[in-house]
Short mmCIF file of C-alpha atoms and ligand atoms in Angstrom, two decimals:
data_model
loop_
_atom_site.label_atom_id
_atom_site.label_comp_id
_atom_site.label_asym_id
_atom_site.label_seq_id
_atom_site.Cartn_x
_atom_site.Cartn_y
_atom_site.Cartn_z
CA MET A 198 -5.53 47.92 -41.50
CA ASN A 199 -5.56 47.53 -37.62
CA SER A 200 -3.14 49.60 -35.77
CA VAL A 201 -2.33 48.51 -32.44
CA THR A 202 0.52 50.45 -31.08
CA LYS A 203 1.66 52.46 -28.09
CA ARG A 204 0.48 55.94 -29.07
CA SER A 205 0.18 59.37 -27.30
CA GLN A 206 -2.87 61.07 -28.07
CA ALA A 207 -3.00 64.90 -28.72
CA PRO A 208 -3.40 66.70 -25.19
CA VAL A 209 -6.56 68.22 -24.25
CA SER A 210 -6.00 71.24 -21.80
CA ARG A 211 -9.61 71.63 -20.91
CA SER A 212 -12.30 69.52 -21.27
CA ARG A 213 -15.90 70.29 -22.64
CA SER A 214 -18.44 70.19 -19.93
CA VAL A 215 -21.65 68.14 -19.81
CA GLU A 216 -24.29 70.07 -21.12
CA ARG A 217 -27.00 67.50 -20.59
CA LEU A 218 -27.79 64.20 -19.38
CA VAL A 219 -30.22 62.04 -21.89
CA ALA A 220 -31.51 58.58 -20.67
CA GLY A 221 -32.97 57.74 -23.79
CA THR A 222 -36.51 56.37 -24.61
CA PRO A 223 -37.60 52.86 -24.74
CA THR A 224 -39.46 52.06 -27.71
CA SER A 225 -39.91 49.63 -30.52
CA ASP A 226 -39.27 49.83 -34.20
CA GLY A 227 -39.06 47.44 -37.19
CA ALA A 228 -41.54 44.48 -36.70
CA GLY A 229 -41.12 44.90 -32.87
CA VAL A 230 -37.51 44.99 -31.98
CA ARG A 231 -37.06 46.59 -28.31
CA LEU A 232 -34.48 49.21 -28.14
CA THR A 233 -33.68 52.48 -26.61
CA ARG A 234 -33.75 55.56 -28.72
CA VAL A 235 -31.04 57.49 -27.37
CA LEU A 236 -31.08 60.71 -29.74
CA THR A 237 -34.68 61.61 -30.40
CA GLN A 238 -36.10 63.94 -32.82
CA PRO A 239 -36.13 66.82 -30.67
CA LEU A 240 -32.43 66.62 -30.52
CA GLN A 241 -31.74 66.77 -33.99
CA HIS A 242 -30.94 70.45 -34.25
CA ARG A 243 -28.85 70.40 -30.95
CA LEU A 244 -26.99 67.37 -32.58
CA ASP A 245 -26.76 68.33 -35.98
CA PRO A 246 -25.62 66.37 -38.37
CA PHE A 247 -26.89 63.46 -36.18
CA LEU A 248 -30.45 62.25 -36.49
CA MET A 249 -30.88 59.10 -34.30
CA LEU A 250 -29.18 56.93 -32.26
CA ASP A 251 -30.62 53.67 -31.40
CA ALA A 252 -29.16 51.31 -28.65
CA PHE A 253 -30.24 47.56 -28.58
CA ARG A 254 -29.16 45.11 -25.90
CA SER A 255 -30.73 41.82 -24.95
CA ASP A 256 -30.53 38.21 -24.44
CA ASP A 257 -34.27 37.33 -24.76
CA PRO A 258 -34.87 36.74 -28.57
CA ASP A 259 -38.49 38.04 -28.27
CA ASP A 260 -36.94 41.45 -27.99
CA TYR A 261 -35.05 41.14 -31.39
CA ILE A 262 -36.04 37.97 -33.35
CA ALA A 263 -38.81 39.80 -35.49
CA GLY A 264 -36.07 42.17 -37.03
CA PHE A 265 -36.25 45.10 -39.48
CA PRO A 266 -38.14 43.62 -42.57
CA ASP A 267 -38.15 45.46 -45.74
CA HIS A 268 -38.14 49.24 -45.24
CA PRO A 269 -36.96 52.28 -47.31
CA HIS A 270 -34.73 54.87 -46.38
CA ARG A 271 -33.91 58.25 -48.43
CA GLY A 272 -31.54 61.49 -47.58
CA PHE A 273 -29.08 60.35 -45.17
CA GLU A 274 -26.67 57.46 -44.00
CA THR A 275 -27.02 54.51 -41.60
CA VAL A 276 -23.99 53.45 -39.53
CA THR A 277 -24.75 50.36 -37.67
CA TYR A 278 -22.33 48.84 -35.13
CA MET A 279 -23.03 45.30 -34.04
CA ILE A 280 -21.14 44.43 -30.55
CA ALA A 281 -22.67 40.84 -30.29
CA GLY A 282 -25.02 38.99 -32.35
CA ARG A 283 -25.45 38.58 -36.02
CA LEU A 284 -27.67 40.95 -38.29
CA ARG A 285 -28.21 39.68 -42.32
CA HIS A 286 -28.54 43.04 -44.06
CA ARG A 287 -30.11 42.68 -47.85
CA ASP A 288 -30.91 45.71 -50.11
CA SER A 289 -32.69 46.88 -53.25
CA ALA A 290 -29.28 47.81 -54.84
CA GLY A 291 -28.26 43.93 -54.63
CA HIS A 292 -25.86 44.51 -51.49
CA GLU A 293 -26.13 41.72 -49.04
CA GLY A 294 -23.82 41.16 -45.83
CA LEU A 295 -23.79 39.73 -42.57
CA LEU A 296 -22.82 41.96 -39.73
CA GLU A 297 -21.46 40.49 -36.36
CA ASN A 298 -19.28 40.79 -33.15
CA GLY A 299 -17.87 44.05 -33.66
CA GLY A 300 -18.54 44.92 -37.41
CA VAL A 301 -19.81 47.75 -38.94
CA GLN A 302 -22.02 48.49 -41.87
CA TRP A 303 -21.88 52.12 -43.45
CA MET A 304 -24.89 52.66 -45.77
CA THR A 305 -25.51 55.89 -47.76
CA ALA A 306 -29.25 55.65 -48.44
CA GLY A 307 -29.14 58.69 -50.90
CA ARG A 308 -32.01 58.95 -53.32
CA GLY A 309 -33.24 55.53 -51.95
CA VAL A 310 -32.91 51.99 -51.05
CA ILE A 311 -35.22 49.51 -49.66
CA HIS A 312 -33.53 47.07 -47.21
CA SER A 313 -34.00 44.32 -44.45
CA GLU A 314 -31.97 43.91 -41.27
CA MET A 315 -32.56 40.59 -39.68
CA PRO A 316 -30.92 38.75 -36.72
CA GLU A 317 -29.40 35.67 -37.59
CA GLN A 318 -29.59 33.99 -34.51
CA GLU A 319 -32.17 32.16 -32.26
CA ASP A 320 -30.60 32.74 -28.84
CA GLY A 321 -27.95 34.56 -27.21
CA VAL A 322 -27.05 38.07 -26.78
CA MET A 323 -27.74 40.76 -29.63
CA GLU A 324 -26.05 43.95 -29.07
CA GLY A 325 -25.70 47.04 -30.93
CA PHE A 326 -26.22 50.69 -32.03
CA GLN A 327 -27.59 52.36 -35.18
CA LEU A 328 -26.43 55.91 -35.91
CA TRP A 329 -28.09 57.96 -38.44
CA LEU A 330 -25.76 60.66 -39.95
CA ASN A 331 -27.74 63.50 -42.23
CA LEU A 332 -26.49 64.11 -45.58
CA PRO A 333 -25.91 67.83 -47.00
CA ALA A 334 -28.70 68.77 -49.33
CA ARG A 335 -26.72 68.71 -52.39
CA ASP A 336 -25.89 64.78 -51.50
CA LYS A 337 -29.50 63.72 -50.52
CA MET A 338 -30.28 62.50 -54.01
CA SER A 339 -27.08 60.70 -54.59
CA PRO A 340 -26.69 57.06 -55.61
CA PRO A 341 -26.72 54.61 -52.78
CA TRP A 342 -23.52 53.38 -51.35
CA TYR A 343 -22.80 50.75 -48.79
CA ARG A 344 -19.90 48.82 -47.10
CA ASP A 345 -19.53 46.33 -44.45
CA PHE A 346 -16.32 46.41 -42.25
CA LYS A 347 -15.40 43.30 -40.19
CA ALA A 348 -13.98 43.80 -36.82
CA GLU A 349 -10.48 43.37 -37.75
CA GLU A 350 -11.13 45.92 -40.57
CA ILE A 351 -11.90 48.98 -37.94
CA PRO A 352 -8.61 50.89 -37.20
CA SER A 353 -7.72 50.86 -33.82
CA TRP A 354 -5.22 52.06 -31.21
CA ARG A 355 -4.25 51.02 -28.00
CA ARG A 356 -2.21 52.71 -24.94
CA GLU A 357 0.25 50.79 -22.54
CA ASP A 358 -2.37 51.02 -20.06
CA GLY A 359 -4.95 49.27 -21.71
CA VAL A 360 -7.11 52.20 -23.16
CA GLU A 361 -8.35 51.15 -26.75
CA VAL A 362 -10.02 53.25 -29.26
CA LYS A 363 -11.61 51.93 -32.34
CA VAL A 364 -12.00 54.49 -35.07
CA ILE A 365 -15.24 53.91 -36.99
CA ALA A 366 -15.08 57.53 -38.49
CA GLY A 367 -12.78 60.44 -38.26
CA GLU A 368 -9.46 60.54 -36.56
CA SER A 369 -8.04 59.81 -33.31
CA ALA A 370 -4.35 59.87 -32.28
CA GLY A 371 -3.33 59.95 -35.72
CA VAL A 372 -5.49 56.78 -36.74
CA ARG A 373 -7.59 57.39 -39.53
CA GLY A 374 -11.15 55.78 -39.20
CA ALA A 375 -12.94 53.39 -41.73
CA VAL A 376 -15.07 56.24 -43.42
CA THR A 377 -14.72 59.94 -43.57
CA ARG A 378 -17.03 62.46 -44.91
CA ASP A 379 -16.01 65.91 -45.94
CA ALA A 380 -19.31 67.77 -45.27
CA THR A 381 -20.05 66.67 -41.95
CA ALA A 382 -16.55 65.49 -40.77
CA PRO A 383 -17.94 62.67 -38.56
CA LEU A 384 -16.06 61.09 -35.59
CA TYR A 385 -17.10 57.72 -34.38
CA LEU A 386 -15.10 56.24 -31.79
CA ASP A 387 -15.82 53.11 -29.36
CA LEU A 388 -13.61 53.73 -26.29
CA HIS A 389 -12.45 51.03 -23.95
CA LEU A 390 -11.23 52.27 -20.72
CA PRO A 391 -9.87 49.91 -18.00
CA ALA A 392 -10.68 51.19 -14.48
CA GLY A 393 -8.61 54.61 -13.35
CA THR A 394 -7.85 55.59 -16.69
CA VAL A 395 -8.30 58.82 -18.47
CA LEU A 396 -8.75 59.33 -22.20
CA GLY A 397 -8.50 62.68 -24.13
CA GLN A 398 -9.78 63.41 -27.46
CA ARG A 399 -9.24 66.86 -29.22
CA LEU A 400 -12.48 68.18 -30.51
CA GLU A 401 -12.80 71.45 -32.74
CA SER A 402 -15.39 73.66 -30.99
CA GLU A 403 -17.64 73.95 -34.05
CA LEU A 404 -18.38 70.18 -33.74
CA ASN A 405 -21.42 69.01 -31.91
CA ALA A 406 -20.55 66.07 -29.60
CA PHE A 407 -21.97 63.63 -27.52
CA LEU A 408 -20.84 60.50 -25.21
CA TYR A 409 -23.13 57.37 -25.08
CA VAL A 410 -21.67 55.31 -21.99
CA TYR A 411 -22.86 51.74 -22.53
CA ARG A 412 -20.78 49.81 -20.17
CA GLY A 413 -19.90 51.46 -16.48
CA CYS A 414 -20.02 54.99 -15.27
CA ALA A 415 -17.69 57.64 -16.69
CA THR A 416 -16.63 61.23 -15.45
CA VAL A 417 -16.37 64.15 -17.92
CA ALA A 418 -15.37 67.57 -16.17
CA GLY A 419 -16.68 66.55 -12.90
CA THR A 420 -19.94 64.85 -14.16
CA GLU A 421 -20.82 61.49 -13.77
CA VAL A 422 -22.42 59.86 -16.83
CA PRO A 423 -24.23 56.60 -15.68
CA GLU A 424 -24.44 53.54 -17.91
CA ARG A 425 -27.05 53.61 -20.79
CA THR A 426 -26.80 57.46 -20.66
CA MET A 427 -25.76 59.95 -23.34
CA ALA A 428 -24.11 63.13 -22.33
CA ILE A 429 -24.48 66.18 -24.82
CA LEU A 430 -20.85 67.93 -24.66
CA GLY A 431 -21.13 71.66 -24.62
CA ASN A 432 -19.51 73.24 -27.46
CA THR A 433 -17.54 76.33 -25.87
CA GLN A 434 -15.71 75.32 -23.05
CA GLY A 435 -12.61 73.17 -23.99
CA ASP A 436 -10.57 72.14 -26.84
CA GLY A 437 -11.67 68.45 -26.26
CA VAL A 438 -13.04 66.24 -23.95
CA LEU A 439 -11.48 64.15 -20.88
CA ILE A 440 -13.22 60.91 -20.16
CA GLU A 441 -12.40 59.28 -16.68
CA ALA A 442 -13.20 55.68 -15.71
CA GLY A 443 -13.61 55.25 -11.86
CA GLU A 444 -13.27 51.95 -10.09
CA ALA A 445 -14.85 50.08 -13.08
CA PRO A 446 -14.01 49.62 -16.77
CA VAL A 447 -15.95 51.96 -19.17
CA ARG A 448 -16.93 51.24 -22.63
CA ALA A 449 -18.49 54.21 -24.53
CA LEU A 450 -19.22 55.89 -27.87
CA LEU A 451 -18.09 59.09 -28.82
CA VAL A 452 -19.75 60.94 -31.51
CA ALA A 453 -18.99 64.34 -33.12
CA GLY A 454 -19.75 66.20 -36.25
CA ARG A 455 -19.91 69.51 -38.00
CA PRO A 456 -23.51 70.72 -38.02
CA LEU A 457 -25.09 71.33 -41.72
CA ASN A 458 -27.35 73.91 -40.36
CA GLU A 459 -30.04 73.09 -43.12
CA PRO A 460 -33.57 72.64 -42.54
CA ILE A 461 -34.35 69.06 -41.43
CA VAL A 462 -37.78 67.73 -42.22
CA GLN A 463 -38.28 63.83 -41.29
CA TYR A 464 -41.16 61.48 -41.96
CA GLY A 465 -40.19 57.90 -40.56
CA PRO A 466 -37.41 56.71 -42.73
CA PHE A 467 -37.06 59.88 -44.96
CA VAL A 468 -35.20 62.71 -43.93
CA MET A 469 -34.90 65.58 -46.20
CA ASN A 470 -34.87 69.74 -46.17
CA ARG A 471 -38.34 70.41 -47.33
CA GLU A 472 -41.95 68.97 -47.06
CA GLU A 473 -42.42 68.65 -50.69
CA GLU A 474 -39.33 66.54 -50.97
CA ILE A 475 -41.04 64.04 -48.44
CA TYR A 476 -44.25 63.82 -50.54
CA ALA A 477 -41.88 62.82 -53.36
CA ALA A 478 -40.23 60.49 -51.05
CA VAL A 479 -43.76 58.73 -50.10
CA SER A 480 -45.01 58.94 -53.72
CA ASP A 481 -41.73 57.36 -55.21
CA TYR A 482 -41.73 54.39 -52.46
CA ARG A 483 -45.46 53.74 -52.91
CA GLU A 484 -45.23 53.98 -56.93
CA GLY A 485 -41.88 51.84 -56.80
CA ARG A 486 -39.62 54.49 -57.77
CA LEU A 487 -37.62 54.82 -54.86
CA ALA A 488 -35.18 51.82 -55.13
FE1 FE2 B 287 -33.05 50.54 -41.92
#
């Protein structure tokens, strides 16, 4: 379903303000993929239920070609959104898919998967994001789940002035996203704002939320959010967020979710509630019981 219609979104009377700007940390992961870790471990409680956001964008194959060979996950979900390039996914549950040009892969690791995420190109631009969404304690050992969505399967809406919103998760202007989750109510929008436009998105105050601008410079409640910067949005000031594009177009991710308020213990690719559960995950992986 791809809804491209003239819609008016629910009005926002007062915008949340920017609590903090975060530039992200250059790092490398997998077999040496260079990326920017936007949401880092110290922000996991503030942005509960989100655990991590990585952004990668390069036209140099040396930055991405090594990919992410076989590695495990347990206890959360990964959402991979490719803007450009091709990424092949294979996992121990027998799933395989090719993610490209606007496609989304949503994977629930649950009790555990071992998977690889490898570029399928030797040149050109590779650009995308991986978001980690926590699972409530009761679901951390649930069976793994996986789905690939091609770009045309991501619901979206478009306004007459050219504003376009892709609804990866949650709901925007009456358009329901590709994925919904009861416990964390995640909202994951890719926003395209032509120069001079303003977009409002209602957000309940209990939701933790952030904006990541990946093209141009946006303004939120008077604060400029430069390119490749995350703005953590305060919870108490408004009934939503108003995002303004200035003289240049803006592309940004808007992410929000209901906090779980449960203990978070992370050891690399395992995110559980207690240390004992981490030890169990490591030994299950080493002894071949994880997948
Ligand atoms: Fe992974």
